[in-house]
Coordinates of C-alpha atoms in Angstrom, one line a residue:
M83 CA 67.7 -123.2 54.1
K84 CA 66.6 -119.8 52.9
T85 CA 68.5 -120.2 49.5
T86 CA 66.8 -123.5 48.9
K87 CA 63.4 -122.1 49.4
V88 CA 64.3 -119.2 47.0
S89 CA 65.5 -121.6 44.4
F90 CA 62.5 -123.7 44.5
F91 CA 60.2 -120.5 44.2
V92 CA 62.1 -119.5 41.1
L93 CA 61.9 -123.2 39.7
S94 CA 58.1 -123.1 40.1
L95 CA 57.6 -119.8 38.3
I96 CA 60.0 -120.8 35.5
L97 CA 58.0 -124.1 35.2
L98 CA 54.7 -122.2 35.0
L99 CA 56.2 -119.8 32.5
V100 CA 57.3 -122.6 30.2
A101 CA 54.1 -124.4 30.5
G102 CA 52.1 -121.2 29.5
L103 CA 54.2 -120.5 26.5
S104 CA 54.2 -124.1 25.3
G105 CA 50.5 -124.5 25.4
S106 CA 48.8 -128.0 25.7
S107 CA 50.6 -130.6 23.8
G108 CA 48.5 -133.0 22.0
D109 CA 45.2 -131.0 22.4
A110 CA 42.9 -129.9 19.8
S111 CA 39.9 -127.6 19.9
A112 CA 36.7 -126.6 18.0
T113 CA 35.2 -123.2 18.4
S114 CA 31.7 -121.8 17.8
T115 CA 30.8 -118.1 17.8
S116 CA 30.0 -118.1 21.3
G117 CA 29.7 -120.0 24.7
K118 CA 31.8 -121.6 27.3
T119 CA 34.8 -123.7 26.2
Y120 CA 34.5 -127.2 27.9
V121 CA 37.6 -129.7 28.0
I122 CA 36.8 -133.0 26.9
G123 CA 38.9 -136.1 27.6
T124 CA 39.0 -139.0 25.1
D125 CA 41.0 -142.1 24.0
I126 CA 42.6 -141.8 20.4
T127 CA 43.4 -145.5 20.2
F128 CA 39.8 -146.8 19.9
A129 CA 38.9 -146.7 16.3
P130 CA 36.3 -146.1 14.8
F131 CA 35.1 -144.1 17.7
E132 CA 38.1 -141.9 18.4
F133 CA 41.4 -141.9 16.5
Q134 CA 44.0 -139.9 14.8
D135 CA 44.2 -139.8 10.9
V136 CA 47.2 -139.4 8.8
N137 CA 46.9 -135.6 9.2
G138 CA 47.0 -135.7 12.8
D139 CA 43.2 -134.6 13.2
F140 CA 41.1 -136.4 15.7
V141 CA 38.4 -138.2 13.7
G142 CA 36.0 -141.2 14.3
I143 CA 32.4 -141.4 15.3
D144 CA 32.9 -140.0 18.8
M145 CA 34.7 -137.1 17.5
D146 CA 32.3 -136.4 14.7
L147 CA 29.2 -136.5 17.0
L148 CA 30.7 -134.2 19.5
D149 CA 31.7 -131.6 16.7
A150 CA 28.2 -131.9 15.2
I151 CA 26.5 -131.6 18.8
A152 CA 28.7 -128.6 19.6
K153 CA 27.8 -126.8 16.4
D154 CA 24.1 -127.5 16.9
Q155 CA 24.1 -126.3 20.6
N156 CA 26.7 -123.5 20.0
F157 CA 29.3 -124.5 22.5
N158 CA 33.1 -124.6 22.4
Y159 CA 35.4 -127.7 23.4
E160 CA 38.8 -128.6 23.7
I161 CA 39.9 -132.2 23.3
K162 CA 42.5 -133.8 25.6
A163 CA 43.8 -137.1 24.2
L164 CA 44.7 -139.1 27.3
G165 CA 43.8 -142.7 26.8
F166 CA 41.0 -144.3 28.3
N167 CA 41.9 -145.1 31.7
A168 CA 43.7 -141.7 32.0
A169 CA 40.5 -139.8 30.6
V170 CA 38.5 -141.4 33.4
Q171 CA 41.0 -140.7 36.1
A172 CA 41.2 -137.1 34.7
L173 CA 37.5 -136.7 35.0
E174 CA 37.4 -138.0 38.7
S175 CA 40.2 -135.4 39.4
N176 CA 38.2 -132.7 37.6
Q177 CA 41.2 -132.2 35.0
V178 CA 38.5 -132.4 32.3
D179 CA 34.8 -131.5 32.2
G180 CA 33.6 -134.6 30.4
V181 CA 34.7 -137.9 28.5
I182 CA 33.6 -139.2 25.3
A183 CA 35.6 -142.5 24.6
G184 CA 33.2 -145.3 23.7
M185 CA 32.3 -145.5 27.6
S186 CA 29.9 -148.0 28.5
I187 CA 27.1 -146.7 31.0
T188 CA 27.3 -149.3 33.9
D189 CA 25.8 -149.0 37.4
E190 CA 29.3 -149.1 38.8
R191 CA 30.3 -146.0 36.7
K192 CA 27.0 -144.2 37.5
Q193 CA 28.1 -144.1 41.1
K194 CA 30.8 -141.7 40.1
F195 CA 29.6 -140.1 37.0
D196 CA 26.4 -138.6 35.3
F197 CA 25.8 -140.0 31.6
S198 CA 24.0 -138.7 28.5
E199 CA 21.4 -140.5 26.8
S200 CA 23.0 -143.6 24.9
Y201 CA 24.5 -142.4 21.6
Y202 CA 25.4 -145.9 20.4
P203 CA 24.3 -149.6 21.3
S204 CA 27.3 -151.9 21.9
G205 CA 27.7 -155.5 22.6
V206 CA 30.8 -158.0 22.9
V207 CA 32.1 -160.4 20.5
M208 CA 35.1 -162.7 20.6
G209 CA 37.8 -162.4 17.9
I210 CA 40.4 -164.9 17.0
S211 CA 43.4 -165.0 14.5
V212 CA 42.2 -165.4 10.9
N213 CA 44.6 -168.4 10.9
N214 CA 42.9 -170.1 13.9
D215 CA 40.4 -172.9 12.7
T216 CA 40.2 -174.5 16.2
V217 CA 38.4 -172.1 18.4
K218 CA 34.9 -171.6 17.3
S219 CA 33.0 -171.3 20.7
Y220 CA 33.6 -170.3 24.4
E221 CA 34.1 -174.0 25.2
D222 CA 37.2 -174.2 23.1
L223 CA 38.9 -171.5 25.5
R224 CA 39.3 -174.1 28.4
G225 CA 42.8 -174.0 29.7
K226 CA 43.8 -171.2 27.3
K227 CA 44.6 -167.4 27.6
V228 CA 42.2 -164.6 26.5
A229 CA 43.4 -161.0 25.9
V230 CA 41.0 -158.2 27.1
K231 CA 41.3 -154.4 27.2
T232 CA 41.1 -153.0 30.7
G233 CA 38.2 -150.9 31.8
T234 CA 35.9 -152.3 29.0
E235 CA 32.8 -154.3 28.4
G236 CA 34.9 -157.0 27.0
Y237 CA 36.9 -157.1 30.3
S238 CA 33.8 -157.4 32.3
F239 CA 32.2 -160.0 30.1
A240 CA 35.3 -162.1 30.1
E241 CA 35.5 -161.9 33.8
S242 CA 32.0 -163.1 34.3
I243 CA 32.5 -166.1 32.2
A244 CA 36.2 -167.1 32.9
S245 CA 35.6 -169.5 35.7
K246 CA 32.8 -171.3 33.8
Y247 CA 35.0 -171.9 30.8
G248 CA 38.2 -172.1 32.6
F249 CA 40.2 -169.6 30.6
T250 CA 43.1 -167.1 31.8
I251 CA 42.5 -163.5 31.4
V252 CA 45.5 -161.4 30.1
P253 CA 44.8 -157.5 30.3
F254 CA 46.1 -154.8 27.9
D255 CA 45.8 -151.0 27.8
D256 CA 44.7 -150.5 24.3
S257 CA 43.2 -152.7 21.7
A258 CA 46.0 -152.9 19.3
Q259 CA 48.2 -154.5 21.8
M260 CA 45.5 -156.9 22.5
Y261 CA 45.1 -157.8 18.8
D262 CA 48.8 -158.4 18.7
D263 CA 48.9 -160.8 21.5
V264 CA 46.2 -162.7 19.7
K265 CA 47.9 -162.8 16.3
T266 CA 51.1 -163.9 17.9
G267 CA 49.5 -166.8 19.6
N268 CA 50.1 -165.7 23.2
S269 CA 46.4 -165.7 23.7
V270 CA 43.9 -167.8 21.5
A271 CA 41.4 -165.0 21.6
C272 CA 40.0 -161.6 22.8
F273 CA 37.0 -160.0 23.6
E274 CA 36.0 -156.6 22.2
D275 CA 33.1 -154.2 21.4
H276 CA 31.3 -155.4 18.5
P277 CA 31.7 -152.1 16.3
V278 CA 35.4 -151.6 17.3
L279 CA 36.2 -155.2 16.3
A280 CA 34.3 -155.3 13.2
Y281 CA 35.9 -152.0 12.2
G282 CA 39.5 -153.6 12.9
V283 CA 38.5 -156.7 10.7
N284 CA 37.6 -154.5 7.9
Q285 CA 41.0 -152.7 8.3
N286 CA 42.9 -156.2 8.0
N287 CA 43.9 -156.4 11.6
G288 CA 44.4 -160.1 11.3
L289 CA 41.6 -161.2 13.4
K290 CA 38.0 -162.6 12.7
I291 CA 34.8 -162.8 14.6
V292 CA 33.5 -166.2 15.6
T293 CA 30.5 -165.4 18.1
E294 CA 27.3 -163.6 18.0
K295 CA 27.2 -160.4 19.7
E296 CA 26.3 -160.4 23.5
E297 CA 24.2 -157.8 24.8
G298 CA 26.1 -155.0 26.5
A299 CA 26.0 -151.5 27.8
S300 CA 25.5 -148.7 25.5
Y301 CA 28.1 -146.0 25.1
G302 CA 27.3 -142.6 26.8
F303 CA 29.0 -139.1 27.2
A304 CA 30.1 -138.6 31.0
V305 CA 30.6 -135.7 33.4
S306 CA 31.4 -135.8 37.0
K307 CA 28.7 -136.8 39.4
G308 CA 26.5 -133.5 39.9
K309 CA 28.6 -131.2 37.8
N310 CA 28.5 -129.6 34.3
Q311 CA 25.0 -130.5 34.1
E312 CA 24.5 -127.6 31.6
L313 CA 27.0 -129.6 29.3
L314 CA 25.2 -132.8 29.6
E315 CA 21.9 -131.2 28.7
M316 CA 23.2 -129.7 25.6
F317 CA 24.8 -133.0 24.6
N318 CA 21.4 -134.9 25.0
T319 CA 19.4 -132.0 23.1
G320 CA 22.1 -132.0 20.4
L321 CA 22.1 -135.8 20.1
T322 CA 18.3 -135.7 19.8
N323 CA 18.5 -132.9 16.9
I324 CA 21.4 -134.5 14.7
K325 CA 19.4 -137.8 15.0
A326 CA 16.4 -136.1 13.7
N327 CA 18.3 -134.2 10.7
G328 CA 20.0 -137.3 9.7
E329 CA 23.5 -136.1 10.7
Y330 CA 23.8 -139.1 13.3
K331 CA 23.1 -141.7 10.5
R332 CA 25.7 -140.1 8.2
I333 CA 28.4 -140.1 10.8
T334 CA 27.9 -143.8 11.9
E335 CA 27.6 -145.1 8.3
K336 CA 30.9 -143.0 7.5
Y337 CA 32.7 -145.4 9.5
L338 CA 30.7 -148.6 9.9
G339 CA 28.6 -148.6 6.8
E340 CA 29.1 -150.4 3.7
N341 CA 31.1 -147.8 1.9
A342 CA 33.5 -147.4 5.2
P343 CA 37.2 -146.8 4.0
T344 CA 39.4 -149.9 4.2
A345 CA 43.0 -150.2 4.6
N346 CA 44.9 -150.4 1.3
L347 CA 48.3 -148.9 1.8
G348 CA 51.5 -150.6 1.1
R349 CA 54.3 -151.0 3.6
W350 CA 56.5 -148.2 2.5
E351 CA 53.7 -145.8 1.6
L352 CA 52.2 -146.6 5.2
I353 CA 55.6 -145.6 6.9
Q354 CA 56.1 -142.5 4.8
K355 CA 52.6 -141.3 5.6
S356 CA 53.1 -142.0 9.3
L357 CA 56.5 -140.2 9.7
P358 CA 55.3 -136.8 10.1
S359 CA 53.4 -137.7 13.1
L360 CA 56.3 -139.7 14.4
F361 CA 58.7 -136.9 13.9
K362 CA 56.5 -134.6 15.7
G363 CA 56.4 -137.1 18.7
L364 CA 60.2 -137.3 18.5
G365 CA 60.5 -133.6 18.8
N366 CA 58.3 -133.5 21.8
T367 CA 60.4 -136.3 23.3
L368 CA 63.6 -134.2 22.8
L369 CA 61.7 -131.2 24.2
Y370 CA 60.8 -132.8 27.5
T371 CA 64.2 -134.5 28.0
I372 CA 66.1 -131.0 27.5
V373 CA 63.7 -128.9 29.5
S374 CA 63.5 -131.7 32.3
L375 CA 67.3 -132.2 32.5
F376 CA 67.9 -128.5 32.8
F377 CA 65.7 -128.4 35.8
A378 CA 67.1 -131.7 37.1
F379 CA 70.6 -130.2 37.1
I380 CA 69.5 -127.2 39.1
I381 CA 67.7 -129.6 41.4
G382 CA 70.7 -131.9 41.5
L383 CA 73.2 -128.9 42.2
I384 CA 71.0 -127.8 45.2
F385 CA 70.4 -131.0 46.9
G386 CA 74.0 -132.3 45.9
F387 CA 75.8 -129.6 47.8
M388 CA 73.4 -130.1 50.6
K389 CA 74.3 -133.7 50.9
V390 CA 78.0 -132.9 51.0
G391 CA 77.6 -129.7 53.2
Q392 CA 78.4 -129.5 57.0
N393 CA 75.0 -128.9 58.0
K394 CA 73.2 -132.0 59.2
F395 CA 69.8 -130.9 58.9
L396 CA 70.2 -130.1 55.4
R397 CA 72.1 -133.4 54.7
G398 CA 69.0 -134.9 56.1
V399 CA 66.5 -133.2 53.9
A400 CA 68.6 -133.9 50.7
T401 CA 68.6 -137.5 51.8
V402 CA 65.0 -137.7 52.3
F403 CA 64.4 -136.0 48.9
V404 CA 66.7 -138.5 47.2
D405 CA 65.1 -141.5 48.9
I406 CA 61.5 -140.2 47.8
F407 CA 62.0 -139.5 44.3
R408 CA 64.4 -142.3 43.6
G409 CA 62.4 -144.7 45.3
I410 CA 58.9 -143.9 43.7
P411 CA 58.3 -145.8 40.3
L412 CA 58.2 -142.9 37.6
I413 CA 54.8 -144.1 36.4
V414 CA 53.4 -143.9 40.1
L415 CA 54.9 -140.3 40.6
A416 CA 53.3 -139.2 37.0
F417 CA 50.0 -140.4 38.2
F418 CA 50.3 -138.6 41.8
I419 CA 51.3 -135.4 40.2
Y420 CA 48.9 -135.2 37.4
F421 CA 45.8 -136.8 38.9
G422 CA 46.4 -137.1 42.9
I423 CA 47.6 -133.5 43.6
P424 CA 45.0 -131.7 41.5
Q425 CA 42.1 -133.7 42.9
A426 CA 43.3 -133.6 46.5
M427 CA 44.0 -129.5 46.3
G428 CA 41.1 -128.8 43.9
F429 CA 43.1 -127.3 40.8
T430 CA 43.7 -128.1 37.2
M431 CA 47.4 -129.0 36.3
P432 CA 48.8 -128.4 32.6
L433 CA 50.0 -131.8 31.1
F434 CA 53.2 -130.1 30.2
L435 CA 53.9 -129.1 33.8
A436 CA 53.1 -132.4 35.1
A437 CA 55.4 -134.2 32.8
I438 CA 58.1 -131.6 33.4
L439 CA 57.9 -132.0 37.2
T440 CA 57.7 -135.7 37.1
L441 CA 60.8 -136.1 34.8
S442 CA 62.7 -133.3 36.7
L443 CA 62.1 -134.6 40.0
N444 CA 62.9 -138.2 39.3
A445 CA 66.2 -137.1 37.4
G446 CA 66.9 -134.5 39.9
A447 CA 67.3 -137.2 42.5
Y448 CA 69.8 -139.3 40.5
V449 CA 71.5 -136.1 39.6
T450 CA 72.0 -135.4 43.3
E451 CA 73.8 -138.7 43.9
I452 CA 75.7 -138.2 40.8
I453 CA 76.9 -135.0 42.1
R454 CA 77.4 -136.2 45.7
G455 CA 79.4 -139.2 44.4
G456 CA 81.6 -137.2 42.1
I457 CA 82.6 -134.6 45.0
Q458 CA 83.3 -137.2 47.5
S459 CA 85.3 -139.2 45.0
I460 CA 88.0 -136.6 45.2
D461 CA 90.5 -137.2 47.6
R462 CA 89.9 -135.4 51.0
G463 CA 93.6 -134.5 51.3
Q464 CA 93.2 -131.9 48.5
M465 CA 90.5 -130.1 50.3
E466 CA 92.8 -130.3 53.6
A467 CA 95.7 -128.9 51.6
A468 CA 93.7 -126.0 50.1
R469 CA 92.4 -125.2 53.7
S470 CA 95.8 -125.4 55.0
L471 CA 97.1 -122.8 52.4
G472 CA 94.3 -120.4 53.6
L473 CA 91.6 -121.0 51.2
P474 CA 88.0 -120.6 52.5
Y475 CA 86.0 -123.8 52.2
R476 CA 83.5 -122.5 49.5
K477 CA 86.7 -121.3 47.4
A478 CA 88.5 -124.4 47.9
M479 CA 85.4 -126.4 46.8
M480 CA 84.9 -124.3 43.7
K481 CA 88.4 -124.0 42.6
I482 CA 90.1 -127.3 43.5
V483 CA 87.4 -129.9 44.2
I484 CA 84.5 -129.3 41.8
P485 CA 86.7 -129.1 38.7
Q486 CA 88.0 -132.5 39.1
A487 CA 84.6 -133.9 40.3
I488 CA 83.0 -132.9 37.1
R489 CA 85.5 -135.0 35.0
V490 CA 84.1 -137.9 37.2
M491 CA 80.5 -137.1 36.9
I492 CA 80.5 -136.7 32.9
P493 CA 79.8 -140.3 32.3
S494 CA 77.2 -140.5 34.7
F495 CA 75.5 -137.4 33.3
I496 CA 75.7 -138.8 29.9
N497 CA 74.0 -142.1 31.2
Q498 CA 71.3 -140.1 33.1
M499 CA 70.6 -138.1 29.7
V500 CA 69.8 -141.3 27.7
I501 CA 67.8 -142.8 30.7
T502 CA 65.5 -139.7 31.0
L503 CA 65.1 -139.5 27.2
K504 CA 63.8 -143.1 27.4
D505 CA 61.6 -142.2 30.6
T506 CA 59.5 -139.8 28.5
S507 CA 57.8 -142.9 26.9
I508 CA 56.5 -144.0 30.2
L509 CA 54.6 -140.6 30.4
S510 CA 52.2 -141.5 27.6
V511 CA 50.0 -143.1 30.5
I512 CA 49.0 -139.5 31.3
G513 CA 48.4 -138.5 27.6
L514 CA 51.9 -137.2 26.9
V515 CA 52.2 -137.6 22.9
E516 CA 55.9 -138.3 22.5
L517 CA 57.4 -140.6 20.3
T518 CA 56.2 -143.9 22.0
Q519 CA 52.5 -142.5 22.3
S520 CA 52.7 -141.5 18.6
G521 CA 53.7 -144.8 17.5
K522 CA 50.6 -146.2 19.4
I523 CA 48.5 -143.6 17.8
V524 CA 49.6 -144.8 14.2
I525 CA 49.2 -148.4 15.2
A526 CA 45.6 -147.9 16.5
R527 CA 44.6 -146.5 13.1
T528 CA 46.9 -149.0 10.8
F529 CA 47.3 -152.2 13.0
A530 CA 50.8 -152.4 11.4
S531 CA 52.6 -153.0 14.9
F532 CA 55.8 -154.5 13.4
D533 CA 56.3 -151.8 10.8
I534 CA 55.5 -148.8 13.2
W535 CA 57.4 -150.2 16.1
L536 CA 60.5 -150.7 14.0
V537 CA 60.5 -147.2 12.9
V538 CA 60.1 -145.9 16.4
A539 CA 62.8 -148.2 17.6
V540 CA 65.1 -147.0 15.0
M541 CA 64.4 -143.3 15.4
Y542 CA 65.1 -143.9 19.3
L543 CA 68.4 -145.7 18.4
I544 CA 69.6 -142.9 16.1
V545 CA 68.9 -140.1 18.5
I546 CA 70.4 -141.9 21.7
I547 CA 73.7 -142.9 19.6
T548 CA 73.8 -139.5 18.5
L549 CA 73.6 -137.7 21.6
T550 CA 76.0 -140.2 23.1
K551 CA 78.8 -139.6 20.6
I552 CA 78.3 -135.8 21.0
A553 CA 78.5 -136.2 24.9
D554 CA 81.5 -138.7 24.4
Y555 CA 83.4 -136.0 22.4
L556 CA 82.5 -133.4 24.9
E557 CA 83.8 -135.6 27.8
V558 CA 87.2 -136.0 25.9
K559 CA 87.4 -132.1 25.5
V560 CA 86.7 -131.5 29.1
R561 CA 89.4 -134.2 30.2
R562 CA 91.9 -132.9 28.0
G563 CA 91.2 -129.2 29.1

């Protein structure tokens, strides 16, 4: 038991060291000459308010406004790209100081957050496929499906009229997925904030607007209730100043004015310009996979030997560990570790650490069972024969049983490696910018779902096949050795 505690203590120290050395993946910052640095959560799949350009920079109306206000008020900020729902949860759990993400000011949200003055008036419109000539009003939605994005004004508006017009709501986590559902015909229409859909139409997203703008809540900058009031005051003062000096008008017209840029890239040029960010995401995927598997193997060794040991209490502890971390869905575990624990205990957890802990604990539970199964697959007679020859239990295990068990475990280890690599994509829900999230970010800017997802799929396929072939080669070498 003492060894187990020491091992976990060492594991925690190593994880904290790695997290400190690696920094905050996916973050961006702006600095001024002085002042406190605030961590601001955002969603970078909500063009034209926040998205990532071809150079990997965070741009959009929200990003430019925040930068202009920070310069005007002389404060520093660091952007944490999380996705809308994750950013709101991060604000609730005090992982960030504020959120700017096209967040509508509603009475419900005012119960939890303090908002700035409105910085952009919004409103909801209905979009349909450019090839659809049958849907022209809400009446035409009866008996059909309508796509909406969770947590938005469009979602709230759709809920308010769904029963009246008899349509079914289909929720999505980001706008690009919602648009794709309409373009493929699974849903006949979508509800979206007017400036966002208007920008998408201008970028040839395959939709058209068919209704007048419904009045909706305006966008505001949010902080936790009763906290960071100095930041809120600086935002309001800075917003007033940039409206007065014309900077606000310049920023909004840059993205929504008559001279706003339009999509004009060909397919191959688009893919070529997207490859750097996709390769960066792939690098993060491999990094998280390798580091988490390293710790998962350590965890698996500890609990695996506990499960096949002679101490009933330790066997019980190992069984509980496996049942818990193999039974909790990975996405739930990620939310609990990154949002739940910090909120309950009042501290901030680095994203890198949360991601590694999630993957390591999940994979560690499976590695524990792989090790247990491998050891128990060796005939008991071999242990009994070794003991009868005078070998101690530990030496017999290390010299006789383990070498044979390793040969049995290798195929399962290979399979777990592939599973963990693919599981990294799930952690995009807490803002981890790996290969899948990188693909989402590119699609949010370009709306080229087919091309980008095809490239992402091919990249995953190449990496997994390569790693599998290397592992198969090593397996043959070990078996022959």
